[in-house]
Tab-separated table of C-alpha atoms and ligand atoms in Angstrom:
chain	number	residue	atom	x	y	z
A	1	UNK	CA	123.716	112.608	92.278
A	2	UNK	CA	126.320	111.379	90.432
A	3	UNK	CA	127.184	112.298	86.467
A	4	UNK	CA	129.136	109.938	84.877
A	5	UNK	CA	130.858	111.045	81.834
A	6	UNK	CA	131.758	108.920	78.648
A	7	UNK	CA	135.033	107.656	78.416
A	8	UNK	CA	137.947	110.136	77.119
A	9	UNK	CA	135.590	113.220	77.436
A	10	UNK	CA	137.439	116.225	76.176
A	11	UNK	CA	138.426	118.697	78.932
A	12	UNK	CA	136.304	121.542	77.557
A	13	UNK	CA	133.365	119.285	77.743
A	14	UNK	CA	134.004	118.263	81.351
A	15	UNK	CA	134.274	122.134	81.892
A	16	UNK	CA	130.780	122.600	80.234
A	17	UNK	CA	129.078	119.965	82.366
A	18	UNK	CA	130.410	121.610	84.994
A	19	UNK	CA	129.020	124.782	84.511
A	20	UNK	CA	125.792	123.541	83.836
A	21	UNK	CA	125.995	121.712	87.344
A	22	UNK	CA	126.763	124.950	88.942
A	23	UNK	CA	124.025	126.946	86.836
A	24	UNK	CA	121.509	124.294	88.431
A	25	UNK	CA	122.488	125.279	91.712
A	26	UNK	CA	124.634	122.320	92.800
A	27	UNK	CA	128.532	122.342	93.830
A	28	UNK	CA	130.313	120.074	91.621
A	29	UNK	CA	132.963	117.605	92.608
A	30	UNK	CA	135.319	116.381	89.915
A	31	UNK	CA	136.758	113.026	90.186
A	32	UNK	CA	138.999	111.937	87.282
A	33	UNK	CA	139.712	108.235	86.779
A	34	UNK	CA	142.301	106.770	83.953
A	35	UNK	CA	139.133	106.772	81.298
A	36	UNK	CA	136.031	108.012	82.981
A	37	UNK	CA	135.447	111.386	84.777
A	38	UNK	CA	132.765	111.464	87.434
A	39	UNK	CA	130.848	114.765	88.729
A	40	UNK	CA	129.476	114.606	91.924
A	41	UNK	CA	126.814	116.978	92.030
A	42	UNK	CA	126.053	118.346	95.901
A	43	UNK	CA	122.585	119.828	96.923
A	44	UNK	CA	119.219	118.783	97.386
A	45	UNK	CA	117.242	118.145	94.147
A	46	UNK	CA	114.226	119.067	96.147
A	47	UNK	CA	115.232	122.708	96.023
A	48	UNK	CA	116.867	123.053	92.583
A	49	UNK	CA	115.946	121.621	89.123
A	50	UNK	CA	116.402	118.049	88.187
A	51	UNK	CA	120.010	116.875	86.990
A	52	UNK	CA	118.169	114.329	84.877
A	53	UNK	CA	118.177	116.436	81.964
A	54	UNK	CA	121.996	115.814	81.821
A	55	UNK	CA	121.169	112.295	80.578
A	56	UNK	CA	120.593	113.982	77.019
A	57	UNK	CA	123.742	115.661	76.983
A	58	UNK	CA	126.061	113.877	74.420
A	59	UNK	CA	128.991	113.343	76.976
A	60	UNK	CA	127.075	112.144	79.547
A	61	UNK	CA	126.665	108.171	80.203
A	62	UNK	CA	124.478	108.355	83.236
A	63	UNK	CA	123.142	110.201	85.940
A	64	UNK	CA	122.760	108.263	89.249
A	65	UNK	CA	121.192	109.128	92.302
A	66	UNK	CA	123.359	108.588	95.370
A	67	UNK	CA	120.498	108.546	98.184
A	68	UNK	CA	117.305	106.334	97.992
A	69	UNK	CA	114.332	107.688	96.458
A	70	UNK	CA	112.711	106.894	100.220
A	71	UNK	CA	114.036	108.286	103.303
A	72	UNK	CA	111.720	108.260	105.962
A	73	UNK	CA	110.751	104.616	105.095
A	74	UNK	CA	114.138	103.266	105.118
A	75	UNK	CA	116.300	101.529	107.846
A	76	UNK	CA	118.866	104.166	107.803
A	77	UNK	CA	115.791	106.358	109.091
A	78	UNK	CA	115.219	104.324	111.847
A	79	UNK	CA	116.824	101.242	112.937
A	80	UNK	CA	114.239	100.235	115.372
A	81	UNK	CA	111.434	98.189	113.814
A	82	UNK	CA	108.132	100.300	113.899
A	83	UNK	CA	105.096	98.962	115.312
A	84	UNK	CA	101.897	99.798	114.052
A	85	UNK	CA	98.746	99.910	116.222
A	86	UNK	CA	95.409	98.210	114.777
A	87	UNK	CA	92.988	99.149	117.274
A	88	UNK	CA	94.555	97.602	120.088
A	89	UNK	CA	96.625	94.878	118.187
A	90	UNK	CA	100.058	95.734	117.180
A	91	UNK	CA	101.954	94.753	114.147
A	92	UNK	CA	105.673	94.410	113.986
A	93	UNK	CA	106.622	94.034	117.594
A	94	UNK	CA	107.896	90.499	117.349
A	95	UNK	CA	104.527	89.129	117.460
A	96	UNK	CA	103.078	87.578	114.573
A	97	UNK	CA	99.467	88.848	113.670
A	98	UNK	CA	96.855	87.400	111.502
A	99	UNK	CA	94.057	89.542	109.939
A	100	UNK	CA	91.146	87.644	108.209
A	101	UNK	CA	87.774	88.175	106.665
A	102	UNK	CA	86.004	87.924	103.372
A	103	UNK	CA	86.991	89.596	100.484
A	104	UNK	CA	83.807	91.558	100.140
A	105	UNK	CA	81.157	92.391	102.759
A	106	UNK	CA	78.180	90.585	101.331
A	107	UNK	CA	75.650	90.722	103.991
A	108	UNK	CA	75.231	90.943	107.831
A	109	UNK	CA	74.788	87.173	108.215
A	110	UNK	CA	78.023	86.437	106.045
A	111	UNK	CA	80.180	88.982	107.946
A	112	UNK	CA	78.772	87.813	111.394
A	113	UNK	CA	79.470	84.038	110.675
A	114	UNK	CA	82.914	84.898	109.500
A	115	UNK	CA	83.709	87.289	112.441
A	116	UNK	CA	82.446	84.431	115.003
A	117	UNK	CA	84.749	82.012	113.377
A	118	UNK	CA	87.455	84.396	113.241
A	119	UNK	CA	87.297	85.577	116.746
A	120	UNK	CA	86.995	81.811	117.978
A	121	UNK	CA	90.388	80.841	116.313
A	122	UNK	CA	92.043	83.934	118.567
A	123	UNK	CA	92.062	86.867	115.993
A	124	UNK	CA	91.095	90.056	116.375
A	125	UNK	CA	91.506	91.891	112.864
A	126	UNK	CA	88.787	91.429	110.660
A	127	UNK	CA	89.142	92.429	106.936
A	128	UNK	CA	86.417	92.609	104.510
A	129	UNK	CA	86.009	94.896	101.431
A	130	UNK	CA	82.852	97.547	101.474
A	131	UNK	CA	84.245	98.911	98.270
A	132	UNK	CA	85.909	96.563	95.837
A	133	UNK	CA	88.194	97.400	93.067
A	134	UNK	CA	87.198	94.825	90.688
A	135	UNK	CA	88.858	94.045	87.280
A	136	UNK	CA	85.989	94.166	85.344
A	137	UNK	CA	83.252	96.797	85.641
A	138	UNK	CA	80.698	94.836	85.421
A	139	UNK	CA	81.518	92.841	88.667
A	140	UNK	CA	80.321	93.267	92.318
A	141	UNK	CA	81.721	96.428	93.234
A	142	UNK	CA	80.681	96.265	96.883
A	143	UNK	CA	77.993	97.148	99.274
A	144	UNK	CA	79.220	100.599	99.928
A	145	UNK	CA	77.954	102.656	102.875
A	146	UNK	CA	75.847	99.500	103.647
A	147	UNK	CA	79.214	97.716	103.920
A	148	UNK	CA	80.355	99.977	106.567
A	149	UNK	CA	77.525	99.762	108.592
A	150	UNK	CA	78.019	96.213	108.651
A	151	UNK	CA	81.748	96.208	109.480
A	152	UNK	CA	80.559	98.845	112.405
A	153	UNK	CA	78.075	96.399	113.569
A	154	UNK	CA	81.020	93.629	113.677
A	155	UNK	CA	83.206	95.862	115.942
A	156	UNK	CA	80.405	96.609	118.246
A	157	UNK	CA	79.340	92.938	118.356
A	158	UNK	CA	82.789	91.458	118.672
A	159	UNK	CA	85.039	94.305	119.828
A	160	UNK	CA	87.227	93.689	116.833
A	161	UNK	CA	89.347	95.942	114.836
A	162	UNK	CA	88.478	96.506	111.577
A	163	UNK	CA	90.564	96.842	108.146
A	164	UNK	CA	89.042	97.787	104.830
A	165	UNK	CA	89.920	99.210	101.656
A	166	UNK	CA	89.658	102.493	100.109
A	167	UNK	CA	89.402	102.911	96.591
A	168	UNK	CA	88.582	106.662	96.014
A	169	UNK	CA	88.988	109.981	97.885
A	170	UNK	CA	85.414	110.933	98.170
A	171	UNK	CA	84.846	107.612	100.495
A	172	UNK	CA	87.926	108.180	103.018
A	173	UNK	CA	86.028	110.216	105.848
A	174	UNK	CA	83.240	107.536	105.929
A	175	UNK	CA	85.663	104.497	105.659
A	176	UNK	CA	88.217	106.278	108.411
A	177	UNK	CA	84.837	106.603	110.720
A	178	UNK	CA	84.559	102.850	110.741
A	179	UNK	CA	88.194	101.332	109.989
A	180	UNK	CA	90.807	101.103	112.528
A	181	UNK	CA	93.313	100.726	109.408
A	182	UNK	CA	92.879	101.716	105.861
A	183	UNK	CA	93.718	99.298	102.966
A	184	UNK	CA	95.548	100.720	99.696
A	185	UNK	CA	94.861	98.221	97.223
A	186	UNK	CA	97.156	96.858	94.798
A	187	UNK	CA	95.886	98.952	91.654
A	188	UNK	CA	96.130	102.054	93.812
A	189	UNK	CA	99.829	101.540	95.272
A	190	UNK	CA	100.795	104.593	93.203
A	191	UNK	CA	97.664	106.941	93.316
A	192	UNK	CA	99.654	109.388	94.928
A	193	UNK	CA	96.650	111.878	95.447
A	194	UNK	CA	94.742	108.824	97.251
A	195	UNK	CA	97.769	108.214	99.157
A	196	UNK	CA	98.076	111.964	100.051
A	197	UNK	CA	94.434	112.123	101.063
A	198	UNK	CA	94.565	108.978	103.214
A	199	UNK	CA	97.543	110.271	105.022
A	200	UNK	CA	95.430	113.166	106.574
A	201	UNK	CA	93.042	111.166	108.588
A	202	UNK	CA	95.177	109.494	111.452
A	203	UNK	CA	94.835	105.972	110.554
A	204	UNK	CA	97.478	103.283	110.019
A	205	UNK	CA	97.553	102.530	106.166
A	206	UNK	CA	98.072	98.830	104.830
A	207	UNK	CA	99.954	99.549	101.455
A	208	UNK	CA	99.431	96.493	99.150
A	209	UNK	CA	102.171	96.082	96.593
A	210	UNK	CA	100.928	97.017	93.060
A	211	UNK	CA	101.260	94.192	90.731
A	212	UNK	CA	104.001	95.938	88.704
A	213	UNK	CA	105.762	97.896	91.042
A	214	UNK	CA	109.281	97.638	91.898
A	215	UNK	CA	110.125	97.350	95.637
A	216	UNK	CA	111.636	100.422	95.531
A	217	UNK	CA	108.491	101.977	94.003
A	218	UNK	CA	106.254	100.446	96.719
A	219	UNK	CA	108.730	101.982	99.197
A	220	UNK	CA	108.382	105.170	97.551
A	221	UNK	CA	104.611	104.722	97.599
A	222	UNK	CA	105.235	104.291	101.835
A	223	UNK	CA	107.294	107.393	101.787
A	224	UNK	CA	104.478	109.510	99.954
A	225	UNK	CA	102.242	108.376	103.277
A	226	UNK	CA	104.863	109.222	105.686
A	227	UNK	CA	105.843	112.732	103.987
A	228	UNK	CA	102.068	113.651	104.091
A	229	UNK	CA	101.402	112.666	107.792
A	230	UNK	CA	100.752	109.035	108.004
A	231	UNK	CA	103.839	107.584	110.149
A	232	UNK	CA	101.877	104.187	110.621
A	233	UNK	CA	102.436	102.140	107.374
A	234	UNK	CA	102.445	98.134	107.242
A	235	UNK	CA	103.819	96.882	103.914
A	236	UNK	CA	101.819	94.157	102.308
A	237	UNK	CA	103.076	92.031	99.572
A	238	UNK	CA	100.369	90.389	97.685
A	239	UNK	CA	101.837	89.119	94.520
A	240	UNK	CA	103.046	90.456	91.364
A	241	UNK	CA	102.262	90.076	87.885
A	242	UNK	CA	104.484	87.516	85.917
A	243	UNK	CA	104.648	85.207	82.913
A	244	UNK	CA	103.338	82.575	85.114
A	245	UNK	CA	99.608	81.696	85.201
A	246	UNK	CA	99.483	78.756	87.553
A	247	UNK	CA	99.130	81.434	90.190
A	248	UNK	CA	97.206	84.316	90.209
A	249	UNK	CA	100.096	86.300	90.750
A	250	UNK	CA	103.662	85.444	91.832
A	251	UNK	CA	104.122	85.800	95.649
A	252	UNK	CA	107.372	87.542	95.880
A	253	UNK	CA	108.890	86.134	99.011
A	254	UNK	CA	112.249	87.669	98.110
A	255	UNK	CA	110.492	91.458	98.430
A	256	UNK	CA	109.299	90.198	102.022
A	257	UNK	CA	112.762	89.538	102.612
A	258	UNK	CA	114.222	92.967	100.895
A	259	UNK	CA	111.290	95.097	102.382
A	260	UNK	CA	112.107	93.810	105.887
A	261	UNK	CA	115.935	94.801	105.395
A	262	UNK	CA	115.361	98.096	103.676
A	263	UNK	CA	112.482	99.611	105.665
A	264	UNK	CA	111.291	99.704	109.388
A	265	UNK	CA	107.773	99.150	108.562
A	266	UNK	CA	106.403	95.885	109.327
A	267	UNK	CA	105.742	93.693	106.436
A	268	UNK	CA	102.696	91.276	105.723
A	269	UNK	CA	101.805	88.783	103.202
A	270	UNK	CA	98.622	88.190	101.546
A	271	UNK	CA	98.804	84.806	100.224
A	272	UNK	CA	95.300	84.948	98.938
A	273	UNK	CA	95.392	86.888	96.148
A	274	UNK	CA	99.098	85.670	95.460
A	275	UNK	CA	97.282	81.923	95.136
A	276	UNK	CA	94.100	82.707	93.387
A	277	UNK	CA	93.377	78.927	94.746
A	278	UNK	CA	92.365	78.001	98.229
A	279	UNK	CA	94.475	74.692	98.196
A	280	UNK	CA	97.824	76.985	97.438
A	281	UNK	CA	97.373	79.421	100.191
A	282	UNK	CA	98.717	77.632	103.207
A	283	UNK	CA	102.126	76.821	101.359
A	284	UNK	CA	102.317	80.398	100.327
A	285	UNK	CA	101.905	81.546	103.827
A	286	UNK	CA	104.724	79.363	105.060
A	287	UNK	CA	106.908	80.583	102.249
A	288	UNK	CA	106.070	84.209	103.294
A	289	UNK	CA	106.414	83.493	106.945
A	290	UNK	CA	109.651	81.979	106.219
A	291	UNK	CA	110.746	85.047	104.620
A	292	UNK	CA	110.190	87.097	107.377
A	293	UNK	CA	106.739	88.288	107.377
A	294	UNK	CA	105.374	90.182	110.703
A	295	UNK	CA	102.081	88.652	109.644
A	296	UNK	CA	99.443	87.363	107.398
A	297	UNK	CA	96.306	88.873	105.808
A	298	UNK	CA	94.030	86.319	104.603
A	299	UNK	CA	90.429	85.871	102.872
A	300	UNK	CA	87.943	83.413	104.726
A	301	UNK	CA	84.304	83.313	104.242
A	302	UNK	CA	81.722	81.218	105.758
A	303	UNK	CA	80.652	79.410	102.748
A	304	UNK	CA	83.275	80.193	99.799
A	305	UNK	CA	81.383	78.581	96.947
A	306	UNK	CA	78.884	81.410	97.462
A	307	UNK	CA	81.441	84.259	97.739
A	308	UNK	CA	80.381	87.530	95.691
A	309	UNK	CA	84.186	87.566	94.765
A	310	UNK	CA	87.445	85.437	94.973
A	311	UNK	CA	85.637	82.720	95.655
A	312	UNK	CA	88.123	80.341	94.252
A	313	UNK	CA	90.616	81.548	97.100
A	314	UNK	CA	88.902	82.003	100.061
A	315	UNK	CA	89.522	79.704	103.089
A	316	UNK	CA	85.887	78.459	104.382
A	317	UNK	CA	85.932	80.295	107.787
A	318	UNK	CA	84.963	77.201	109.826
A	319	UNK	CA	88.533	76.027	108.844
A	320	UNK	CA	90.582	78.943	109.634
A	321	UNK	CA	91.935	77.714	113.024
A	322	UNK	CA	93.419	74.831	110.811
A	323	UNK	CA	95.025	77.135	108.952
A	324	UNK	CA	96.450	78.954	111.922
A	325	UNK	CA	97.861	75.531	113.064
A	326	UNK	CA	99.386	74.533	109.812
A	327	UNK	CA	101.585	78.058	109.639
A	328	UNK	CA	102.254	77.952	113.340
A	329	UNK	CA	105.325	76.038	113.174
A	330	UNK	CA	106.992	78.464	110.428
A	331	UNK	CA	105.795	81.021	112.822
A	332	UNK	CA	107.811	79.638	115.656
A	333	UNK	CA	110.925	78.815	113.450
A	334	UNK	CA	110.831	82.432	112.695
A	335	UNK	CA	111.042	83.173	116.158
A	336	UNK	CA	108.088	85.068	116.848
A	337	UNK	CA	105.186	84.638	118.971
B	401	LIG	C1	91.691	92.691	98.448
B	401	LIG	O1	92.151	92.589	99.616
B	401	LIG	O2	90.360	92.274	98.390
B	401	LIG	C2	92.263	93.122	97.054
B	401	LIG	C3	91.243	93.752	95.991
B	401	LIG	O3	93.281	93.057	97.180
B	401	LIG	P1	94.596	93.435	96.180
B	401	LIG	O4	94.214	95.140	96.079
B	401	LIG	O5	95.856	93.057	96.659
B	401	LIG	O6	94.226	92.944	94.541
B	402	LIG	MN1	89.785	89.746	97.142
């Protein structure tokens, strides 16, 4: 940490702050400028009391960390791109990956029709929520265990890998028994207890960025997963909350580029939840791909008009192959296969 003192802090006060730094267990290194004095505090905050309290000290202007809050998730920790396996499919290895499926698992027939179209389009990772975090408690909350059974049937019949969301710690075991990858939704990005518990079940995790989390907070959430035993994280930008209302959320393509530079984990985009409208999904997907995404997770439904949730943004599954065709020039331009 670096402690920046206010201009022209008297010597006696510099000594006072230095003593506090020592008392808290850090080694102080004093650098005197013409106006400002800066004290470098050497030591690991993990083992000592926080220096943050000095922000409340009258002569202290600021207390700044030198290191990033995320270490294991950072590029400095691993210069090689991490490749995450979802079943037999890999994400982040230079090959572009598509994941598709309905917002929610609604019935066997609905999942079967969607999965058939997805597989025919050449995609082998299927999404679908059995547990749905909904904005309103009165909206459809998912089929729960019945939904998991339907997802299991898709695995058995089509040999696809499954990704589905975990909304609470009590579901983790049951979801992990079916899912090849666990999704942490935007609303739970910073639910640290859930992240901790999800890390214990030996499944990769697709971590959606929270609607109001900064990139640093999002990567710190990824750090939580790694520290607690999950080294296989896929970051997913799904749009953030801004003043704009023309789209459901604002797809932060800048965050894709930043996350790719800052972290070794693969980055996917979810243009469906960012768009909120089906006719915006393709352009947003193209933008995310151009910004460096390793894959796209997109909502498709055999009959979007009848969807129980997110009807407006789901692509008709019979048109999923056309969606792929439309975005492939961007995948090629981004030098991915
Ligand atoms: C979803 O993927 O269906 C979902 C609820 O997404 P998000 O958490 O990004 O809103
Ligand atoms: Mn949805």
